[in-house]
Amino acid sequence: MSSIRLIVSDIDGTILDQQHQVDPDLIELIPQLQEKKIPFILASARSPIGIAPIARRLGVHQEPIACYNGALIVKGEEILFEHSLKKDEIRTFLHRVEELDPSISINCYSGAVWFNSREDQWTQVEASITGETPQIQPLSQTLSDDALHLHKLLLIGETQNIQELYQKLDPQEFPQTAFYLSKENYLEVTAKSVSKRDAVLELAAYYQVPLEQVMTIGDHFNDLPMIRLAGLGVAMGNAPEAVQKEAQVVTTSNQEHGVAQAIQEYVLPPSNK
């Protein structure tokens, strides 16, 4: 196996435990990775503001972060890569959503800014999880600003409503847009070209590291593309069985220091310390 020179990791369910805390064992390992000049990169569906405090807690805030599942990769204030939604198609998409179910909470994300047309129970829940505050303005205003690049939409509602909406939306009507359920009542929307796989390709090129020397770690289906791609794809012990089956390696769960365990075993073996 080639020595690992780049690590790209998911956040929720991976480096965070069930109490949403960063694994202290992983925090202790980061300086050893930095000493060996092995970047540890966070890749998540979260926004830059949602990722930044976790990066600081880990001590990797000087590195790039891959936000919105790779729709936006930033390093500090600098945009390294971005894949924004096509406004014309998104206007049609959201008109269809509002026709089908006006109760759905429509959340729009551009860079570090979160927009919603109203403050409802769903924005309150999301704000409590992420620590972010939405900017309230009419949806028409958000969509009409051509200078505003939208990187992700998040549609939230009652589980039955979101599931029915997902079934009624026809992907063939929106060829440049991808939408998928990230939770039973969360429908995420990004440009079709967005995936963690492409984020890893871009990051590997940025660091000039061949894919066989890249390690990726994740716990869910949206992590599968990057797990399949990397030289060493690692699934968490708490990942669904279907995800574990496709990984080269399965580590322990996020409650059992899974990421730290994998790094200890495959990146920082005792003989190399």
PDB file of C-alpha atoms in Angstrom:
ATOM      1  CA  MET A   1       0.000   0.000   0.000  1.00  0.00           C
ATOM      2  CA  SER A   2       1.302   3.480  -0.919  1.00  0.00           C
ATOM      3  CA  SER A   3       1.915   5.759   2.037  1.00  0.00           C
ATOM      4  CA  ILE A   4      -1.057   8.060   2.657  1.00  0.00           C
ATOM      5  CA  ARG A   5      -0.365  11.724   1.882  1.00  0.00           C
ATOM      6  CA  LEU A   6      -3.877  13.199   2.069  1.00  0.00           C
ATOM      7  CA  ILE A   7      -6.915  12.410   4.258  1.00  0.00           C
ATOM      8  CA  VAL A   8     -10.437  13.585   3.440  1.00  0.00           C
ATOM      9  CA  SER A   9     -13.055  12.930   6.103  1.00  0.00           C
ATOM     10  CA  ASP A  10     -16.787  13.376   6.556  1.00  0.00           C
ATOM     11  CA  ILE A  11     -17.941  15.132   9.747  1.00  0.00           C
ATOM     12  CA  ASP A  12     -21.331  14.049  11.111  1.00  0.00           C
ATOM     13  CA  GLY A  13     -21.364  10.411  12.183  1.00  0.00           C
ATOM     14  CA  THR A  14     -17.641  10.227  11.434  1.00  0.00           C
ATOM     15  CA  ILE A  15     -15.402  12.593  13.424  1.00  0.00           C
ATOM     16  CA  LEU A  16     -18.335  13.670  15.624  1.00  0.00           C
ATOM     17  CA  ASP A  17     -19.825  11.272  18.160  1.00  0.00           C
ATOM     18  CA  GLN A  18     -23.532  10.930  18.876  1.00  0.00           C
ATOM     19  CA  GLN A  19     -23.320  13.940  21.193  1.00  0.00           C
ATOM     20  CA  HIS A  20     -21.920  15.992  18.257  1.00  0.00           C
ATOM     21  CA  GLN A  21     -18.519  16.270  19.947  1.00  0.00           C
ATOM     22  CA  VAL A  22     -15.165  15.989  18.155  1.00  0.00           C
ATOM     23  CA  ASP A  23     -13.248  12.846  19.115  1.00  0.00           C
ATOM     24  CA  PRO A  24     -10.472  13.888  21.539  1.00  0.00           C
ATOM     25  CA  ASP A  25      -8.273  11.008  20.311  1.00  0.00           C
ATOM     26  CA  LEU A  26      -8.397  12.494  16.813  1.00  0.00           C
ATOM     27  CA  ILE A  27      -7.490  15.960  18.111  1.00  0.00           C
ATOM     28  CA  GLU A  28      -4.348  14.463  19.673  1.00  0.00           C
ATOM     29  CA  LEU A  29      -3.315  12.870  16.349  1.00  0.00           C
ATOM     30  CA  ILE A  30      -3.606  16.002  14.184  1.00  0.00           C
ATOM     31  CA  PRO A  31      -0.187  17.449  15.191  1.00  0.00           C
ATOM     32  CA  GLN A  32       1.438  14.146  14.154  1.00  0.00           C
ATOM     33  CA  LEU A  33      -0.215  14.396  10.732  1.00  0.00           C
ATOM     34  CA  GLN A  34       0.878  18.014  10.422  1.00  0.00           C
ATOM     35  CA  GLU A  35       4.437  17.077  11.334  1.00  0.00           C
ATOM     36  CA  LYS A  36       4.381  14.617   8.420  1.00  0.00           C
ATOM     37  CA  LYS A  37       2.726  17.253   6.181  1.00  0.00           C
ATOM     38  CA  ILE A  38      -0.387  15.098   5.680  1.00  0.00           C
ATOM     39  CA  PRO A  39      -3.404  17.408   5.269  1.00  0.00           C
ATOM     40  CA  PHE A  40      -6.583  16.384   7.081  1.00  0.00           C
ATOM     41  CA  ILE A  41      -9.511  17.860   5.131  1.00  0.00           C
ATOM     42  CA  LEU A  42     -13.141  18.054   6.235  1.00  0.00           C
ATOM     43  CA  ALA A  43     -15.812  17.329   3.591  1.00  0.00           C
ATOM     44  CA  SER A  44     -19.444  17.738   4.540  1.00  0.00           C
ATOM     45  CA  ALA A  45     -22.912  18.801   3.454  1.00  0.00           C
ATOM     46  CA  ARG A  46     -22.492  21.602   6.008  1.00  0.00           C
ATOM     47  CA  SER A  47     -21.874  25.244   5.138  1.00  0.00           C
ATOM     48  CA  PRO A  48     -18.539  27.023   5.725  1.00  0.00           C
ATOM     49  CA  ILE A  49     -19.907  28.460   8.978  1.00  0.00           C
ATOM     50  CA  GLY A  50     -21.058  24.978  10.034  1.00  0.00           C
ATOM     51  CA  ILE A  51     -17.627  23.470   9.364  1.00  0.00           C
ATOM     52  CA  ALA A  52     -15.341  26.281  10.590  1.00  0.00           C
ATOM     53  CA  PRO A  53     -15.690  25.741  14.380  1.00  0.00           C
ATOM     54  CA  ILE A  54     -15.055  22.012  13.950  1.00  0.00           C
ATOM     55  CA  ALA A  55     -11.953  22.734  11.863  1.00  0.00           C
ATOM     56  CA  ARG A  56     -10.725  25.104  14.578  1.00  0.00           C
ATOM     57  CA  ARG A  57     -11.414  22.531  17.298  1.00  0.00           C
ATOM     58  CA  LEU A  58      -9.355  19.984  15.339  1.00  0.00           C
ATOM     59  CA  GLY A  59      -6.604  22.463  14.569  1.00  0.00           C
ATOM     60  CA  VAL A  60      -7.020  22.131  10.774  1.00  0.00           C
ATOM     61  CA  HIS A  61      -8.560  25.566  10.120  1.00  0.00           C
ATOM     62  CA  GLN A  62      -5.582  26.538   7.925  1.00  0.00           C
ATOM     63  CA  GLU A  63      -6.509  23.793   5.443  1.00  0.00           C
ATOM     64  CA  PRO A  64      -9.255  23.919   2.794  1.00  0.00           C
ATOM     65  CA  ILE A  65     -12.756  22.736   3.686  1.00  0.00           C
ATOM     66  CA  ALA A  66     -15.178  21.072   1.253  1.00  0.00           C
ATOM     67  CA  CYS A  67     -18.668  22.426   1.937  1.00  0.00           C
ATOM     68  CA  TYR A  68     -22.109  21.453   0.648  1.00  0.00           C
ATOM     69  CA  ASN A  69     -20.795  17.999  -0.371  1.00  0.00           C
ATOM     70  CA  GLY A  70     -18.158  19.644  -2.556  1.00  0.00           C
ATOM     71  CA  ALA A  71     -20.224  22.399  -4.197  1.00  0.00           C
ATOM     72  CA  LEU A  72     -17.837  24.884  -2.577  1.00  0.00           C
ATOM     73  CA  ILE A  73     -14.220  24.344  -1.504  1.00  0.00           C
ATOM     74  CA  VAL A  74     -12.669  27.264   0.348  1.00  0.00           C
ATOM     75  CA  LYS A  75      -9.436  28.054   2.133  1.00  0.00           C
ATOM     76  CA  GLY A  76     -10.100  30.913   4.504  1.00  0.00           C
ATOM     77  CA  GLU A  77     -11.779  33.588   2.378  1.00  0.00           C
ATOM     78  CA  GLU A  78     -10.416  32.169  -0.886  1.00  0.00           C
ATOM     79  CA  ILE A  79     -12.686  30.096  -3.131  1.00  0.00           C
ATOM     80  CA  LEU A  80     -10.652  27.219  -4.580  1.00  0.00           C
ATOM     81  CA  PHE A  81     -13.460  25.422  -6.432  1.00  0.00           C
ATOM     82  CA  GLU A  82     -17.201  25.984  -6.773  1.00  0.00           C
ATOM     83  CA  HIS A  83     -20.155  24.406  -8.566  1.00  0.00           C
ATOM     84  CA  SER A  84     -23.254  26.576  -8.234  1.00  0.00           C
ATOM     85  CA  LEU A  85     -26.858  25.787  -9.115  1.00  0.00           C
ATOM     86  CA  LYS A  86     -28.217  26.947 -12.484  1.00  0.00           C
ATOM     87  CA  LYS A  87     -30.589  29.791 -11.594  1.00  0.00           C
ATOM     88  CA  ASP A  88     -33.069  29.362 -14.461  1.00  0.00           C
ATOM     89  CA  GLU A  89     -33.579  25.690 -13.686  1.00  0.00           C
ATOM     90  CA  ILE A  90     -33.740  26.332  -9.929  1.00  0.00           C
ATOM     91  CA  ARG A  91     -36.472  28.946 -10.394  1.00  0.00           C
ATOM     92  CA  THR A  92     -38.541  26.320 -12.232  1.00  0.00           C
ATOM     93  CA  PHE A  93     -37.667  23.658  -9.642  1.00  0.00           C
ATOM     94  CA  LEU A  94     -38.729  25.817  -6.684  1.00  0.00           C
ATOM     95  CA  HIS A  95     -41.904  26.962  -8.445  1.00  0.00           C
ATOM     96  CA  ARG A  96     -42.773  23.270  -8.780  1.00  0.00           C
ATOM     97  CA  VAL A  97     -41.949  22.654  -5.084  1.00  0.00           C
ATOM     98  CA  GLU A  98     -44.229  25.507  -3.987  1.00  0.00           C
ATOM     99  CA  GLU A  99     -47.009  24.216  -6.249  1.00  0.00           C
ATOM    100  CA  LEU A 100     -46.747  20.719  -4.798  1.00  0.00           C
ATOM    101  CA  ASP A 101     -46.457  21.709  -1.135  1.00  0.00           C
ATOM    102  CA  PRO A 102     -46.335  25.349   0.077  1.00  0.00           C
ATOM    103  CA  SER A 103     -45.618  24.179   3.651  1.00  0.00           C
ATOM    104  CA  ILE A 104     -42.055  23.114   2.725  1.00  0.00           C
ATOM    105  CA  SER A 105     -39.296  25.244   4.260  1.00  0.00           C
ATOM    106  CA  ILE A 106     -36.955  26.364   1.446  1.00  0.00           C
ATOM    107  CA  ASN A 107     -33.424  27.139   2.605  1.00  0.00           C
ATOM    108  CA  CYS A 108     -30.894  28.603   0.158  1.00  0.00           C
ATOM    109  CA  TYR A 109     -27.145  28.670   0.775  1.00  0.00           C
ATOM    110  CA  SER A 110     -24.638  30.944  -0.917  1.00  0.00           C
ATOM    111  CA  GLY A 111     -21.100  30.804   0.424  1.00  0.00           C
ATOM    112  CA  ALA A 112     -21.397  31.392   4.161  1.00  0.00           C
ATOM    113  CA  VAL A 113     -24.905  32.922   3.961  1.00  0.00           C
ATOM    114  CA  TRP A 114     -28.163  31.068   4.625  1.00  0.00           C
ATOM    115  CA  PHE A 115     -31.377  32.558   3.184  1.00  0.00           C
ATOM    116  CA  ASN A 116     -35.003  31.725   3.946  1.00  0.00           C
ATOM    117  CA  SER A 117     -38.182  33.610   3.128  1.00  0.00           C
ATOM    118  CA  ARG A 118     -39.626  32.975   6.586  1.00  0.00           C
ATOM    119  CA  GLU A 119     -38.614  31.917  10.065  1.00  0.00           C
ATOM    120  CA  ASP A 120     -40.436  28.704  10.916  1.00  0.00           C
ATOM    121  CA  GLN A 121     -40.050  25.675  13.185  1.00  0.00           C
ATOM    122  CA  TRP A 122     -37.654  24.088  10.680  1.00  0.00           C
ATOM    123  CA  THR A 123     -35.287  27.047  10.501  1.00  0.00           C
ATOM    124  CA  GLN A 124     -35.283  27.145  14.304  1.00  0.00           C
ATOM    125  CA  VAL A 125     -34.335  23.459  14.508  1.00  0.00           C
ATOM    126  CA  GLU A 126     -31.631  23.831  11.849  1.00  0.00           C
ATOM    127  CA  ALA A 127     -30.253  26.952  13.569  1.00  0.00           C
ATOM    128  CA  SER A 128     -30.018  25.062  16.880  1.00  0.00           C
ATOM    129  CA  ILE A 129     -28.065  22.240  15.184  1.00  0.00           C
ATOM    130  CA  THR A 130     -25.649  24.361  13.145  1.00  0.00           C
ATOM    131  CA  GLY A 131     -25.326  27.517  15.233  1.00  0.00           C
ATOM    132  CA  GLU A 132     -26.158  29.584  12.144  1.00  0.00           C
ATOM    133  CA  THR A 133     -28.816  32.272  11.714  1.00  0.00           C
ATOM    134  CA  PRO A 134     -30.807  32.607   8.482  1.00  0.00           C
ATOM    135  CA  GLN A 135     -31.123  35.884   6.604  1.00  0.00           C
ATOM    136  CA  ILE A 136     -34.850  36.400   6.024  1.00  0.00           C
ATOM    137  CA  GLN A 137     -35.781  37.804   2.620  1.00  0.00           C
ATOM    138  CA  PRO A 138     -38.305  36.931  -0.120  1.00  0.00           C
ATOM    139  CA  LEU A 139     -37.367  33.891  -2.180  1.00  0.00           C
ATOM    140  CA  SER A 140     -37.906  35.948  -5.331  1.00  0.00           C
ATOM    141  CA  GLN A 141     -35.195  38.361  -4.175  1.00  0.00           C
ATOM    142  CA  THR A 142     -32.734  35.522  -3.530  1.00  0.00           C
ATOM    143  CA  LEU A 143     -33.399  34.002  -6.956  1.00  0.00           C
ATOM    144  CA  SER A 144     -33.330  37.280  -8.894  1.00  0.00           C
ATOM    145  CA  ASP A 145     -29.871  38.336  -7.698  1.00  0.00           C
ATOM    146  CA  ASP A 146     -27.669  37.080 -10.532  1.00  0.00           C
ATOM    147  CA  ALA A 147     -24.502  37.954  -8.595  1.00  0.00           C
ATOM    148  CA  LEU A 148     -25.547  35.513  -5.869  1.00  0.00           C
ATOM    149  CA  HIS A 149     -24.187  32.009  -6.490  1.00  0.00           C
ATOM    150  CA  LEU A 150     -26.361  29.383  -4.826  1.00  0.00           C
ATOM    151  CA  HIS A 151     -24.394  26.315  -3.743  1.00  0.00           C
ATOM    152  CA  LYS A 152     -27.138  24.295  -2.060  1.00  0.00           C
ATOM    153  CA  LEU A 153     -30.834  24.206  -1.279  1.00  0.00           C
ATOM    154  CA  LEU A 154     -32.220  22.383   1.743  1.00  0.00           C
ATOM    155  CA  LEU A 155     -35.927  21.561   1.747  1.00  0.00           C
ATOM    156  CA  ILE A 156     -37.332  20.615   5.161  1.00  0.00           C
ATOM    157  CA  GLY A 157     -40.779  19.540   6.255  1.00  0.00           C
ATOM    158  CA  GLU A 158     -42.761  16.816   7.933  1.00  0.00           C
ATOM    159  CA  THR A 159     -41.383  13.410   6.954  1.00  0.00           C
ATOM    160  CA  GLN A 160     -44.476  12.371   4.978  1.00  0.00           C
ATOM    161  CA  ASN A 161     -44.534  15.695   3.092  1.00  0.00           C
ATOM    162  CA  ILE A 162     -40.851  15.511   2.126  1.00  0.00           C
ATOM    163  CA  GLN A 163     -41.130  11.870   1.077  1.00  0.00           C
ATOM    164  CA  GLU A 164     -44.163  12.632  -1.108  1.00  0.00           C
ATOM    165  CA  LEU A 165     -42.409  15.671  -2.610  1.00  0.00           C
ATOM    166  CA  TYR A 166     -39.362  13.561  -3.436  1.00  0.00           C
ATOM    167  CA  GLN A 167     -41.550  11.007  -5.211  1.00  0.00           C
ATOM    168  CA  LYS A 168     -43.374  13.670  -7.257  1.00  0.00           C
ATOM    169  CA  LEU A 169     -40.303  15.575  -8.466  1.00  0.00           C
ATOM    170  CA  ASP A 170     -39.096  14.196 -11.802  1.00  0.00           C
ATOM    171  CA  PRO A 171     -35.270  14.264 -12.191  1.00  0.00           C
ATOM    172  CA  GLN A 172     -35.663  14.313 -15.988  1.00  0.00           C
ATOM    173  CA  GLU A 173     -37.334  17.738 -15.729  1.00  0.00           C
ATOM    174  CA  PHE A 174     -34.208  19.133 -14.075  1.00  0.00           C
ATOM    175  CA  PRO A 175     -31.164  17.746 -15.928  1.00  0.00           C
ATOM    176  CA  GLN A 176     -28.648  20.116 -14.312  1.00  0.00           C
ATOM    177  CA  THR A 177     -29.878  19.581 -10.771  1.00  0.00           C
ATOM    178  CA  ALA A 178     -29.444  16.712  -8.307  1.00  0.00           C
ATOM    179  CA  PHE A 179     -31.703  16.145  -5.307  1.00  0.00           C
ATOM    180  CA  TYR A 180     -31.613  13.436  -2.694  1.00  0.00           C
ATOM    181  CA  LEU A 181     -32.830  12.638   0.819  1.00  0.00           C
ATOM    182  CA  SER A 182     -30.097  13.239   3.391  1.00  0.00           C
ATOM    183  CA  LYS A 183     -32.515  12.572   6.271  1.00  0.00           C
ATOM    184  CA  GLU A 184     -36.053  11.264   6.197  1.00  0.00           C
ATOM    185  CA  ASN A 185     -37.367  14.858   6.234  1.00  0.00           C
ATOM    186  CA  TYR A 186     -34.424  16.661   4.523  1.00  0.00           C
ATOM    187  CA  LEU A 187     -34.224  17.004   0.747  1.00  0.00           C
ATOM    188  CA  GLU A 188     -30.854  18.384  -0.394  1.00  0.00           C
ATOM    189  CA  VAL A 189     -30.418  20.036  -3.784  1.00  0.00           C
ATOM    190  CA  THR A 190     -27.119  20.757  -5.555  1.00  0.00           C
ATOM    191  CA  ALA A 191     -25.774  21.090  -9.061  1.00  0.00           C
ATOM    192  CA  LYS A 192     -25.638  17.745 -10.861  1.00  0.00           C
ATOM    193  CA  SER A 193     -21.833  17.913 -11.025  1.00  0.00           C
ATOM    194  CA  VAL A 194     -21.473  18.031  -7.226  1.00  0.00           C
ATOM    195  CA  SER A 195     -20.280  15.036  -5.225  1.00  0.00           C
ATOM    196  CA  LYS A 196     -17.665  14.247  -2.624  1.00  0.00           C
ATOM    197  CA  ARG A 197     -15.941  12.177  -5.316  1.00  0.00           C
ATOM    198  CA  ASP A 198     -15.302  15.285  -7.405  1.00  0.00           C
ATOM    199  CA  ALA A 199     -14.255  17.187  -4.282  1.00  0.00           C
ATOM    200  CA  VAL A 200     -11.582  14.560  -3.617  1.00  0.00           C
ATOM    201  CA  LEU A 201     -10.410  14.756  -7.238  1.00  0.00           C
ATOM    202  CA  GLU A 202     -10.075  18.534  -6.920  1.00  0.00           C
ATOM    203  CA  LEU A 203      -8.318  18.342  -3.552  1.00  0.00           C
ATOM    204  CA  ALA A 204      -5.901  15.652  -4.757  1.00  0.00           C
ATOM    205  CA  ALA A 205      -5.027  17.854  -7.749  1.00  0.00           C
ATOM    206  CA  TYR A 206      -4.650  20.899  -5.482  1.00  0.00           C
ATOM    207  CA  TYR A 207      -2.170  19.053  -3.243  1.00  0.00           C
ATOM    208  CA  GLN A 208      -0.644  17.149  -6.182  1.00  0.00           C
ATOM    209  CA  VAL A 209      -1.238  13.810  -4.478  1.00  0.00           C
ATOM    210  CA  PRO A 210      -2.091  10.698  -6.557  1.00  0.00           C
ATOM    211  CA  LEU A 211      -5.410   9.077  -5.675  1.00  0.00           C
ATOM    212  CA  GLU A 212      -3.706   5.884  -4.500  1.00  0.00           C
ATOM    213  CA  GLN A 213      -2.172   7.965  -1.692  1.00  0.00           C
ATOM    214  CA  VAL A 214      -5.499   9.434  -0.604  1.00  0.00           C
ATOM    215  CA  MET A 215      -7.499   8.104   2.358  1.00  0.00           C
ATOM    216  CA  THR A 216     -11.216   8.918   2.610  1.00  0.00           C
ATOM    217  CA  ILE A 217     -13.440   8.233   5.611  1.00  0.00           C
ATOM    218  CA  GLY A 218     -17.225   8.364   5.886  1.00  0.00           C
ATOM    219  CA  ASP A 219     -20.343   6.848   7.350  1.00  0.00           C
ATOM    220  CA  HIS A 220     -23.170   7.290   4.847  1.00  0.00           C
ATOM    221  CA  PHE A 221     -24.297   6.820   1.263  1.00  0.00           C
ATOM    222  CA  ASN A 222     -23.225  10.321   0.175  1.00  0.00           C
ATOM    223  CA  ASP A 223     -19.687   9.313   1.238  1.00  0.00           C
ATOM    224  CA  LEU A 224     -19.647   6.257  -1.036  1.00  0.00           C
ATOM    225  CA  PRO A 225     -18.370   8.053  -4.162  1.00  0.00           C
ATOM    226  CA  MET A 226     -15.245   9.267  -2.342  1.00  0.00           C
ATOM    227  CA  ILE A 227     -14.813   5.958  -0.495  1.00  0.00           C
ATOM    228  CA  ARG A 228     -14.818   4.109  -3.843  1.00  0.00           C
ATOM    229  CA  LEU A 229     -12.408   6.592  -5.426  1.00  0.00           C
ATOM    230  CA  ALA A 230      -9.580   6.748  -2.901  1.00  0.00           C
ATOM    231  CA  GLY A 231      -6.564   4.500  -2.654  1.00  0.00           C
ATOM    232  CA  LEU A 232      -7.813   3.685   0.850  1.00  0.00           C
ATOM    233  CA  GLY A 233     -11.559   4.071   1.349  1.00  0.00           C
ATOM    234  CA  VAL A 234     -12.636   3.663   4.979  1.00  0.00           C
ATOM    235  CA  ALA A 235     -16.178   3.140   6.267  1.00  0.00           C
ATOM    236  CA  MET A 236     -17.122   3.798   9.860  1.00  0.00           C
ATOM    237  CA  GLY A 237     -18.374   0.943  12.025  1.00  0.00           C
ATOM    238  CA  ASN A 238     -21.674   2.829  12.378  1.00  0.00           C
ATOM    239  CA  ALA A 239     -22.112   3.062   8.574  1.00  0.00           C
ATOM    240  CA  PRO A 240     -24.930   1.085   6.905  1.00  0.00           C
ATOM    241  CA  GLU A 241     -23.881  -2.410   5.862  1.00  0.00           C
ATOM    242  CA  ALA A 242     -24.140  -1.464   2.171  1.00  0.00           C
ATOM    243  CA  VAL A 243     -21.559   1.279   2.697  1.00  0.00           C
ATOM    244  CA  GLN A 244     -19.254  -0.982   4.705  1.00  0.00           C
ATOM    245  CA  LYS A 245     -19.348  -3.618   1.944  1.00  0.00           C
ATOM    246  CA  GLU A 246     -17.918  -1.170  -0.607  1.00  0.00           C
ATOM    247  CA  ALA A 247     -15.098   0.149   1.579  1.00  0.00           C
ATOM    248  CA  GLN A 248     -11.635  -1.376   1.571  1.00  0.00           C
ATOM    249  CA  VAL A 249     -11.464  -1.027   5.334  1.00  0.00           C
ATOM    250  CA  VAL A 250     -14.085  -0.804   8.092  1.00  0.00           C
ATOM    251  CA  THR A 251     -12.961   0.929  11.273  1.00  0.00           C
ATOM    252  CA  THR A 252     -14.742   1.181  14.625  1.00  0.00           C
ATOM    253  CA  SER A 253     -17.771   3.435  15.146  1.00  0.00           C
ATOM    254  CA  ASN A 254     -17.849   7.161  15.825  1.00  0.00           C
ATOM    255  CA  GLN A 255     -18.483   6.295  19.480  1.00  0.00           C
ATOM    256  CA  GLU A 256     -15.299   4.187  19.509  1.00  0.00           C
ATOM    257  CA  HIS A 257     -12.748   6.641  18.024  1.00  0.00           C
ATOM    258  CA  GLY A 258     -13.112   5.136  14.527  1.00  0.00           C
ATOM    259  CA  VAL A 259     -11.264   7.856  12.579  1.00  0.00           C
ATOM    260  CA  ALA A 260      -8.400   7.987  15.088  1.00  0.00           C
ATOM    261  CA  GLN A 261      -8.170   4.181  14.995  1.00  0.00           C
ATOM    262  CA  ALA A 262      -7.922   4.144  11.198  1.00  0.00           C
ATOM    263  CA  ILE A 263      -5.237   6.846  11.187  1.00  0.00           C
ATOM    264  CA  GLN A 264      -3.240   5.029  13.848  1.00  0.00           C
ATOM    265  CA  GLU A 265      -3.416   1.781  11.915  1.00  0.00           C
ATOM    266  CA  TYR A 266      -2.917   2.922   8.320  1.00  0.00           C
ATOM    267  CA  VAL A 267      -1.243   6.343   8.419  1.00  0.00           C
ATOM    268  CA  LEU A 268       0.745   6.592  11.631  1.00  0.00           C
ATOM    269  CA  PRO A 269       1.849   3.039  12.431  1.00  0.00           C
ATOM    270  CA  PRO A 270       4.180   2.751  15.474  1.00  0.00           C
ATOM    271  CA  SER A 271       7.257   2.101  13.352  1.00  0.00           C
ATOM    272  CA  ASN A 272       6.791   5.419  11.543  1.00  0.00           C
ATOM    273  CA  LYS A 273       6.302   7.598  14.569  1.00  0.00           C
TER     274      LYS A 273
END
